[in-house]
């Protein structure tokens, strides 16, 4: 038989509930079979009732079993489908025979033997045997197939002998109505013998192959139940004692029930395919033929002892069994001889393979980059691989028999002896150490040696040393460490090395000593990079590094952190001015021009100093690493102080620098939360129409009422919002609140919304969605676009000109008014004013406060008013604080005015009252 196509994956992946459903089916079938057996054995309801129940019950049982087998076949493939299909057809044939028998019984009152029903009954024997015969098994060699055939014949002949003694011979002696009736009667037990033989052999074979047995075992049990009933049926028919509804029918019903359960049983998860080899030996398959033969011989001996007679059939059957056993033994002998030759060939192949491995290992050891040495506990060389000459220059025979310590320096020899002692007392222990070994050419080489204790290994009997030359690896490590701690351009130390050196200096600082960190940042270096390129910038940095080396003292460390940032570590006596002297020499040294690519370049430096002694109690309890970080941070702060004071100088760290930085960080953190906490409010300063002095509009100005600091000036937090980017959400909030308030006043007064001016930062222009944001706010609040004025500084006109122009055009398209705030303090030109769609010029307060005095500022204010008039723009004067300023601006023709003379910025409630009273508000003389 060939290897079958196994069950599909879908069948193998059964659901967890399948076993529970099958268990419930088993219980149901067992209950029905038990009830069937009770009715037939006790003849409940009388013989007629038992007969009717038996006839129709057997039909139903056979049909159910046949349907279950056919359904199982439909879910499978290959020979497994054919096997279950043939078994199902055989059971269906039996059901047809039973139906025919019931019809004959109903029509004639009896079922003759033979009859048409026997065709269906015997059809099951043929079809079921065929189905069992094609049941899949693993592919076998010719010898195995021959042995399988011999084993099957031995089992079949043995069972036939047993069947002759217990069944066939008594039937022949009992006689019957006719030869046909006798033949039909004998066909049932003989067919059962064939099926039982196949089932038993398949069970043994599949068990030997490691397969599960449950399905086949249930089918075999069903066939055995059939055989019992068939034998009884055949014998009772011969003697004329069989009647339907008797206990004989219970075996058939039980057989069909078992076949039904076998077909309905769920497929086990992870079932191994038939083509897979067995994982273990199962002796049952080998011993089964001998068990059958032994049972047949014992049966024949007992039969002869009881009857005292023999027969030609028994003798010929015994002879056949003996011949089959001889044939099987001959086959076994031939197989053993073949196996012996195969084992001898495998031993020879294995020996050759081991020899080849030995030669390969020898070649690998001799030509390995590692030097293999076997020494005794006293370091005497017992074996030395030839690779030692290639690695360290010594021939192997020179070292063999010598102490290995003779080629090592004193320190390495001592360390090697200690390592050998440490592992010699621990079998199979190992250790690794690095040694300095002198090459035969007198060069010192770094080596890594792994020592393994194989003293207890009889094939070695020593300490194995695997040694490799790691000199190049060490050099590479040193190179990598140097690159990791040094700047590639200037070869100065980098930030990591500088931090470590500062920590070491602090840790080793004497009581009367001080440690100072100096930070240097070049002024004007960015312009060199941008104008001449990075290559010129790199050349300049190399020259700066050289001058720094010349400016510092011997023992001071110079480092480059990246870009144009340098640092110097200075050690000095406590209270000395050595650090300031170094800083002064550095600043002075940078005054001389640098010659780069035929150009003289001028750069300056801003230097910040931070001394450990200046930390005071702040450094108490800090580790050297923490103190180093603090020193570097303080020097950085001092450097920025020096840069902000004009550059080209130095500044020492002052604790107020850190306090200012901490305060700024705290203020930034509070500002991020101010919007969500509702700490921000909007105050409104009225804009007065110069013609009739009524309130023409308001300027929205944000105020921050801090819960701890109180009211914070916009000059303190607006620049912070600019640098951190918080001005974007802050600006949107102010715009929304101002528009909302304007619409609220409009609802209260019943008049159109007042003109509302809102400042827009240059940082907001960096976002391309500024116009979209304004449109959203106008839509959300319902504010008419022509009642909103967006004020910006002149820097908007001077930076990213084309992009900002596009932004202003988009804003102007919304219908809003655009104004330039603090006009006159920047550098905008008339050309920009004509290009940009600006509606209003706001005169800076610095020009307004000098009005009434003779000077350029007064004349400039008039010029701005005239410029606005010539360009068709309105003008707004800021910072009016006295009547003289107002009168002068009115005389110039200024359109609008703002200032404390009219009102300070006030909360929304007070601004609303000013709006209602604006008709009566008049400036005092």
PDB file of C-alpha atoms in Angstrom, residues 812-922:
ATOM      1  CA  UNK A 812      -6.315  92.208   3.021  1.00  0.00           C
ATOM      2  CA  UNK A 813      -8.528  89.974   0.871  1.00  0.00           C
ATOM      3  CA  UNK A 814     -10.518  89.162   4.013  1.00  0.00           C
ATOM      4  CA  UNK A 815     -11.437  92.860   4.325  1.00  0.00           C
ATOM      5  CA  UNK A 816      -9.498  93.676   7.490  1.00  0.00           C
ATOM      6  CA  UNK A 817      -7.525  96.889   8.038  1.00  0.00           C
ATOM      7  CA  UNK A 818      -3.708  96.717   8.258  1.00  0.00           C
ATOM      8  CA  UNK A 819      -1.582  99.109  10.319  1.00  0.00           C
ATOM      9  CA  UNK A 820       2.176  99.541  10.918  1.00  0.00           C
ATOM     10  CA  UNK A 821       2.855  99.984  14.641  1.00  0.00           C
ATOM     11  CA  UNK A 822       5.737 102.083  16.072  1.00  0.00           C
ATOM     12  CA  UNK A 823       6.382 103.553  12.616  1.00  0.00           C
ATOM     13  CA  UNK A 824       9.641 105.483  12.287  1.00  0.00           C
ATOM     14  CA  UNK A 825      11.758 103.299  14.591  1.00  0.00           C
ATOM     15  CA  UNK A 826      12.619 100.688  11.952  1.00  0.00           C
ATOM     16  CA  UNK A 827      14.198 100.695   8.554  1.00  0.00           C
ATOM     17  CA  UNK A 828      11.254 100.365   6.176  1.00  0.00           C
ATOM     18  CA  UNK A 829      11.521 102.236   2.928  1.00  0.00           C
ATOM     19  CA  UNK A 830       8.962 104.077   0.846  1.00  0.00           C
ATOM     20  CA  UNK A 831       9.232 101.314  -1.749  1.00  0.00           C
ATOM     21  CA  UNK A 832       8.021  98.758   0.834  1.00  0.00           C
ATOM     22  CA  UNK A 833       5.208 101.060   1.943  1.00  0.00           C
ATOM     23  CA  UNK A 834       3.966 101.369  -1.625  1.00  0.00           C
ATOM     24  CA  UNK A 835       4.141  97.579  -2.216  1.00  0.00           C
ATOM     25  CA  UNK A 836       2.451  96.443   0.986  1.00  0.00           C
ATOM     26  CA  UNK A 837      -1.346  96.934   1.354  1.00  0.00           C
ATOM     27  CA  UNK A 838      -1.129  99.034   4.551  1.00  0.00           C
ATOM     28  CA  UNK A 839      -3.998 101.337   5.649  1.00  0.00           C
ATOM     29  CA  UNK A 840      -2.696 103.038   8.787  1.00  0.00           C
ATOM     30  CA  UNK A 841       0.593 104.395  10.167  1.00  0.00           C
ATOM     31  CA  UNK A 842       0.988 104.566  13.966  1.00  0.00           C
ATOM     32  CA  UNK A 843       3.506 107.229  15.013  1.00  0.00           C
ATOM     33  CA  UNK A 844       5.829 105.884  17.735  1.00  0.00           C
ATOM     34  CA  UNK A 845       5.539 107.500  21.174  1.00  0.00           C
ATOM     35  CA  UNK A 846       9.218 108.475  21.070  1.00  0.00           C
ATOM     36  CA  UNK A 847       8.340 111.133  18.474  1.00  0.00           C
ATOM     37  CA  UNK A 848       5.151 112.236  20.216  1.00  0.00           C
ATOM     38  CA  UNK A 849       6.698 112.856  23.630  1.00  0.00           C
ATOM     39  CA  UNK A 850       9.055 115.564  22.205  1.00  0.00           C
ATOM     40  CA  UNK A 851       6.316 117.508  20.436  1.00  0.00           C
ATOM     41  CA  UNK A 852       6.249 121.163  21.489  1.00  0.00           C
ATOM     42  CA  UNK A 853      10.057 121.193  21.486  1.00  0.00           C
ATOM     43  CA  UNK A 854      12.188 122.386  18.595  1.00  0.00           C
ATOM     44  CA  UNK A 855      13.958 119.356  17.201  1.00  0.00           C
ATOM     45  CA  UNK A 856      14.169 116.714  14.543  1.00  0.00           C
ATOM     46  CA  UNK A 857      11.664 114.436  16.334  1.00  0.00           C
ATOM     47  CA  UNK A 858       8.909 117.033  16.085  1.00  0.00           C
ATOM     48  CA  UNK A 859       9.649 117.572  12.411  1.00  0.00           C
ATOM     49  CA  UNK A 860       9.731 113.807  11.832  1.00  0.00           C
ATOM     50  CA  UNK A 861       6.270 113.393  13.359  1.00  0.00           C
ATOM     51  CA  UNK A 862       4.903 115.939  10.910  1.00  0.00           C
ATOM     52  CA  UNK A 863       6.693 114.216   8.059  1.00  0.00           C
ATOM     53  CA  UNK A 864       5.066 110.865   8.967  1.00  0.00           C
ATOM     54  CA  UNK A 865       1.623 112.535   8.994  1.00  0.00           C
ATOM     55  CA  UNK A 866       2.273 114.085   5.595  1.00  0.00           C
ATOM     56  CA  UNK A 867       3.604 110.752   4.286  1.00  0.00           C
ATOM     57  CA  UNK A 868       0.440 109.018   5.393  1.00  0.00           C
ATOM     58  CA  UNK A 869      -1.713 111.651   3.750  1.00  0.00           C
ATOM     59  CA  UNK A 870       0.247 111.407   0.488  1.00  0.00           C
ATOM     60  CA  UNK A 871      -0.149 107.601   0.449  1.00  0.00           C
ATOM     61  CA  UNK A 872      -3.831 107.764   1.355  1.00  0.00           C
ATOM     62  CA  UNK A 873      -3.243 106.290   4.821  1.00  0.00           C
ATOM     63  CA  UNK A 874      -4.677 107.383   8.143  1.00  0.00           C
ATOM     64  CA  UNK A 875      -2.288 108.153  11.004  1.00  0.00           C
ATOM     65  CA  UNK A 876      -2.546 107.351  14.685  1.00  0.00           C
ATOM     66  CA  UNK A 877      -0.372 109.073  17.274  1.00  0.00           C
ATOM     67  CA  UNK A 878       0.575 106.982  20.330  1.00  0.00           C
ATOM     68  CA  UNK A 879       1.643 108.087  23.794  1.00  0.00           C
ATOM     69  CA  UNK A 880      -0.191 111.434  24.057  1.00  0.00           C
ATOM     70  CA  UNK A 881       0.062 112.527  27.676  1.00  0.00           C
ATOM     71  CA  UNK A 882      -0.572 116.296  27.575  1.00  0.00           C
ATOM     72  CA  UNK A 883      -2.677 118.804  25.737  1.00  0.00           C
ATOM     73  CA  UNK A 884       0.257 120.448  23.931  1.00  0.00           C
ATOM     74  CA  UNK A 885       1.052 117.188  22.161  1.00  0.00           C
ATOM     75  CA  UNK A 886      -2.591 116.793  21.175  1.00  0.00           C
ATOM     76  CA  UNK A 887      -2.791 120.339  19.814  1.00  0.00           C
ATOM     77  CA  UNK A 888       0.387 119.924  17.782  1.00  0.00           C
ATOM     78  CA  UNK A 889      -0.800 116.654  16.239  1.00  0.00           C
ATOM     79  CA  UNK A 890      -4.209 118.110  15.475  1.00  0.00           C
ATOM     80  CA  UNK A 891      -2.511 121.011  13.729  1.00  0.00           C
ATOM     81  CA  UNK A 892      -0.433 118.568  11.672  1.00  0.00           C
ATOM     82  CA  UNK A 893      -3.612 116.851  10.478  1.00  0.00           C
ATOM     83  CA  UNK A 894      -3.164 113.568  12.387  1.00  0.00           C
ATOM     84  CA  UNK A 895      -6.287 111.430  12.134  1.00  0.00           C
ATOM     85  CA  UNK A 896      -6.459 109.526  15.432  1.00  0.00           C
ATOM     86  CA  UNK A 897      -4.821 109.671  18.848  1.00  0.00           C
ATOM     87  CA  UNK A 898      -4.026 107.349  21.783  1.00  0.00           C
ATOM     88  CA  UNK A 899      -2.459 107.928  25.136  1.00  0.00           C
ATOM     89  CA  UNK A 900      -2.848 108.336  28.871  1.00  0.00           C
ATOM     90  CA  UNK A 901      -4.208 111.838  28.229  1.00  0.00           C
ATOM     91  CA  UNK A 902      -7.433 110.123  27.181  1.00  0.00           C
ATOM     92  CA  UNK A 903      -7.310 106.842  29.081  1.00  0.00           C
ATOM     93  CA  UNK A 904      -5.011 104.119  30.183  1.00  0.00           C
ATOM     94  CA  UNK A 905      -5.717 100.549  28.983  1.00  0.00           C
ATOM     95  CA  UNK A 906      -8.718  99.490  31.100  1.00  0.00           C
ATOM     96  CA  UNK A 907     -10.678  96.277  31.640  1.00  0.00           C
ATOM     97  CA  UNK A 908     -13.596  95.442  29.368  1.00  0.00           C
ATOM     98  CA  UNK A 909     -16.267  96.741  31.753  1.00  0.00           C
ATOM     99  CA  UNK A 910     -14.703 100.174  32.114  1.00  0.00           C
ATOM    100  CA  UNK A 911     -13.958 100.337  28.386  1.00  0.00           C
ATOM    101  CA  UNK A 912     -17.643  99.674  27.715  1.00  0.00           C
ATOM    102  CA  UNK A 913     -18.607 102.650  29.875  1.00  0.00           C
ATOM    103  CA  UNK A 914     -16.139 104.839  27.985  1.00  0.00           C
ATOM    104  CA  UNK A 915     -17.741 103.735  24.747  1.00  0.00           C
ATOM    105  CA  UNK A 916     -21.235 104.659  25.984  1.00  0.00           C
ATOM    106  CA  UNK A 917     -20.028 108.028  27.301  1.00  0.00           C
ATOM    107  CA  UNK A 918     -17.829 108.803  24.263  1.00  0.00           C
ATOM    108  CA  UNK A 919     -20.203 111.454  22.937  1.00  0.00           C
ATOM    109  CA  UNK A 920     -19.684 113.522  26.103  1.00  0.00           C
ATOM    110  CA  UNK A 921     -15.927 112.879  26.427  1.00  0.00           C
ATOM    111  CA  UNK A 922     -13.865 115.933  25.502  1.00  0.00           C
TER     112      UNK A 922
END
